[in-house]
């Protein structure tokens, strides 16, 4: 059964992708639980992507918290001074133009339009907005702060609560599902023991282990011969 999503949901495509991905895993969940897991995973997946795409976010937040307010005050003060300066120039142009018609025409053609445009642009700067008066860290909600820190521990805790408490899975089954979900989405790389795998997959996994061990023994023998 395909997951039904609202067409106006901006995250519909992403939720659909994650839902399909989770459904293909052997998680032993019904449709309702799978949809709930999709919402949980989508939220954490966004946090992991942000954390990896912006690795310096914590340092940037720290610098902004220390110096951001002062920098914002300086900018707002300079914008106000720039507005006063433009107004002063406009007043001067108007005063001179009244006594000198020729220069007034020149000012009107080549100076006044740019001065008015500059004033309009300066006045459009939202100096009273929260973004220019408060640091980013001060404006972050608890949910937003989760995007500014390593989401690994929180994601594991919430997945454990979901699988163990909501789905009533045994601890080993819950751990297995957490490993599967995180590995599939690239959140972490946890080794999944053979005992976690379905019976049909165990022989293949053990066969791969046997081949790998055989190669290691062969490499050791070759290295031993070269040292003799």
Coordinates of C-alpha atoms in Angstrom, one line a residue:
X1 CA 0.0 0.0 0.0
X2 CA 1.4 3.3 -1.1
X3 CA 1.6 6.2 1.4
X4 CA -1.0 8.9 0.8
X5 CA 0.3 12.4 1.1
X6 CA -1.2 15.8 0.6
X7 CA -0.3 17.4 -2.7
X8 CA 0.4 20.8 -1.1
X9 CA 2.8 19.3 1.5
X10 CA 6.3 20.7 0.5
X11 CA 7.9 17.6 2.1
X12 CA 5.6 15.1 0.4
X13 CA 8.2 13.9 -2.1
X14 CA 10.9 13.5 0.6
X15 CA 8.5 11.6 2.9
X16 CA 7.4 9.4 0.0
X17 CA 11.1 8.5 -0.7
X18 CA 11.8 7.7 2.9
X19 CA 8.6 5.7 3.2
X20 CA 9.5 3.6 0.2
X21 CA 13.0 3.1 1.5
X22 CA 11.8 2.0 5.0
X23 CA 9.1 -0.3 3.5
X24 CA 11.8 -2.2 1.6
X25 CA 13.6 -3.0 4.8
X26 CA 12.7 -6.0 6.9
X27 CA 11.4 -4.0 9.9
X28 CA 8.2 -6.1 10.6
X29 CA 6.0 -3.0 10.9
X30 CA 2.4 -2.5 9.9
X31 CA 1.4 0.5 7.7
X32 CA 0.4 2.8 10.6
X33 CA 3.7 2.2 12.4
X34 CA 5.6 2.6 9.1
X35 CA 4.0 6.0 8.4
X36 CA 4.8 7.2 12.0
X37 CA 8.4 6.0 11.5
X38 CA 8.6 7.9 8.2
X39 CA 7.7 11.2 9.9
X40 CA 10.3 10.5 12.6
X41 CA 13.0 9.5 10.2
X42 CA 12.3 12.4 7.8
X43 CA 12.9 14.9 10.6
X44 CA 16.2 13.4 11.7
X45 CA 17.3 12.9 8.1
X46 CA 17.0 16.7 7.6
X47 CA 19.0 17.3 10.7
X48 CA 21.8 14.9 9.6
X49 CA 21.9 16.6 6.1
X50 CA 22.2 20.0 7.7
X51 CA 24.8 18.9 10.1
X52 CA 27.0 17.5 7.3
X53 CA 26.4 20.3 4.8
X54 CA 27.3 22.9 7.4
X55 CA 30.0 21.3 9.5
X56 CA 31.0 24.7 11.0
X57 CA 27.6 25.6 12.2
X58 CA 28.4 25.3 16.0
X59 CA 31.4 27.5 15.7
X60 CA 29.5 30.0 13.6
X61 CA 26.7 30.1 16.2
X62 CA 29.3 30.6 18.9
X63 CA 31.0 33.5 17.1
X64 CA 27.6 35.1 16.3
X65 CA 26.6 34.8 20.0
X66 CA 29.8 36.5 21.1
X67 CA 30.0 39.3 18.5
X68 CA 26.7 39.3 16.6
X69 CA 24.8 41.8 18.7
X70 CA 27.5 44.4 18.6
X71 CA 27.9 44.0 14.9
X72 CA 24.2 44.3 14.4
X73 CA 24.1 47.5 16.4
X74 CA 26.9 49.0 14.4
X75 CA 25.2 48.2 11.1
X76 CA 21.9 49.7 12.3
X77 CA 23.7 52.9 13.4
X78 CA 25.6 53.2 10.1
X79 CA 22.4 52.7 8.1
X80 CA 20.7 55.6 10.1
X81 CA 23.8 57.8 9.5
X82 CA 23.7 57.0 5.8
X83 CA 20.1 57.9 5.6
X84 CA 20.8 61.3 7.4
X85 CA 23.7 61.9 5.0
X86 CA 21.6 61.3 1.9
X87 CA 18.8 63.5 3.3
X88 CA 21.5 66.2 3.9
X89 CA 22.7 66.0 0.3
X90 CA 19.1 66.2 -1.1
X91 CA 18.4 69.2 1.0
X92 CA 21.6 70.8 -0.2
X93 CA 20.7 70.1 -3.9
X94 CA 17.3 71.5 -3.4
X95 CA 18.7 74.7 -1.8
X96 CA 21.3 75.3 -4.5
X97 CA 18.8 74.5 -7.3
X98 CA 16.5 77.3 -6.2
X99 CA 19.2 79.9 -6.8
X100 CA 20.9 78.4 -9.9
X101 CA 18.4 77.1 -12.5
X102 CA 21.1 75.7 -14.8
X103 CA 22.8 73.6 -12.1
X104 CA 19.4 72.6 -10.8
X105 CA 18.6 71.0 -14.1
X106 CA 21.9 69.2 -14.1
X107 CA 21.4 67.9 -10.5
X108 CA 17.9 66.8 -11.4
X109 CA 19.2 64.8 -14.4
X110 CA 22.3 63.1 -13.0
X111 CA 22.2 63.3 -9.2
X112 CA 18.7 63.5 -7.7
X113 CA 17.4 60.2 -9.2
X114 CA 20.4 58.3 -7.8
X115 CA 20.2 60.0 -4.4
X116 CA 16.5 59.1 -4.1
X117 CA 17.1 55.5 -5.2
X118 CA 19.9 55.3 -2.6
X119 CA 17.6 56.6 0.1
X120 CA 14.8 54.2 -0.9
X121 CA 17.2 51.3 -0.7
X122 CA 18.6 52.3 2.7
X123 CA 15.1 52.9 4.1
X124 CA 14.1 49.4 2.9
X125 CA 16.6 47.7 5.2
X126 CA 14.5 46.2 8.0
X127 CA 16.5 47.6 10.9
X128 CA 13.8 46.7 13.4
X129 CA 13.5 43.0 12.4
X130 CA 14.4 40.2 14.7
X131 CA 17.1 39.0 12.4
X132 CA 19.0 42.3 12.7
X133 CA 18.4 42.8 16.4
X134 CA 18.9 39.3 17.9
X135 CA 21.6 36.6 17.3
X136 CA 20.7 33.4 15.5
X137 CA 21.2 31.3 18.6
X138 CA 18.8 33.6 20.6
X139 CA 16.1 33.1 17.9
X140 CA 16.5 29.3 17.5
X141 CA 13.7 27.1 18.8
X142 CA 14.5 23.8 20.6
X143 CA 13.7 22.1 17.3
X144 CA 16.0 24.5 15.4
X145 CA 18.8 23.9 17.9
X146 CA 18.7 20.2 17.1
X147 CA 19.8 21.1 13.5
X148 CA 22.8 22.9 15.0
X149 CA 24.2 19.9 16.9
X150 CA 25.2 16.4 16.1
X151 CA 21.8 14.6 15.8
X152 CA 23.2 11.0 16.3
X153 CA 22.4 10.5 20.0
X154 CA 18.9 12.1 19.7
X155 CA 18.1 10.1 16.6
X156 CA 19.1 6.8 18.3
X157 CA 17.2 7.6 21.5
X158 CA 14.0 8.4 19.6
X159 CA 14.3 5.4 17.3
X160 CA 14.9 3.2 20.4
X161 CA 11.8 4.6 22.1
X162 CA 9.8 4.1 18.9
X163 CA 10.8 0.5 18.3
X164 CA 10.9 -0.6 21.9
X165 CA 7.9 1.2 23.4
X166 CA 5.6 2.1 20.5
X167 CA 6.2 -1.1 18.5
X168 CA 6.8 -3.3 21.6
X169 CA 9.8 -5.0 20.0
X170 CA 12.4 -6.9 22.0
X171 CA 15.6 -5.0 22.7
X172 CA 17.6 -7.1 20.2
X173 CA 15.0 -6.5 17.5
X174 CA 14.9 -2.8 18.3
X175 CA 18.7 -2.5 18.1
X176 CA 18.7 -4.4 14.8
X177 CA 16.1 -2.0 13.3
X178 CA 17.9 1.0 14.5
X179 CA 21.1 -0.2 12.9
X180 CA 19.3 -1.0 9.6
X181 CA 17.6 2.4 9.4
X182 CA 20.7 4.4 10.3
X183 CA 23.0 2.4 8.0
X184 CA 20.6 2.7 5.0
X185 CA 20.3 6.5 5.3
X186 CA 24.0 7.0 6.0
X187 CA 23.6 8.2 9.6
X188 CA 26.0 5.7 11.0
X189 CA 27.8 2.5 10.0
X190 CA 26.9 -0.2 12.6
X191 CA 28.0 -3.8 12.0
X192 CA 24.9 -6.1 12.0
X193 CA 25.7 -9.5 13.3
X194 CA 24.4 -12.6 11.6
X195 CA 22.0 -13.3 14.4
X196 CA 20.2 -10.0 13.6
X197 CA 19.6 -11.1 10.0
X198 CA 16.6 -13.1 8.7
X199 CA 17.3 -16.8 8.4
X200 CA 17.3 -16.5 4.6
X201 CA 20.1 -14.0 4.6
X202 CA 22.3 -15.7 7.2
X203 CA 23.9 -18.2 4.9
X204 CA 25.0 -15.5 2.5
X205 CA 26.4 -13.4 5.2
X206 CA 28.3 -16.3 6.7
X207 CA 29.6 -17.3 3.3
X208 CA 30.9 -13.8 2.8
X209 CA 32.6 -13.9 6.2
X210 CA 34.2 -17.2 5.3
X211 CA 35.5 -15.8 2.0
X212 CA 36.9 -12.7 3.8
X213 CA 38.6 -14.8 6.5
X214 CA 40.1 -17.1 3.8
X215 CA 41.6 -14.0 2.0
X216 CA 43.0 -12.7 5.2
X217 CA 44.7 -16.0 5.9
X218 CA 46.1 -16.1 2.4
X219 CA 47.5 -12.6 2.7
X220 CA 49.2 -13.5 6.0
X221 CA 50.8 -16.6 4.5
X222 CA 52.1 -14.5 1.5
X223 CA 53.5 -11.9 3.9
X224 CA 55.2 -14.6 6.0
X225 CA 56.9 -16.1 2.9
X226 CA 58.3 -12.7 1.9
X227 CA 59.9 -12.1 5.3
X228 CA 61.7 -15.5 5.2

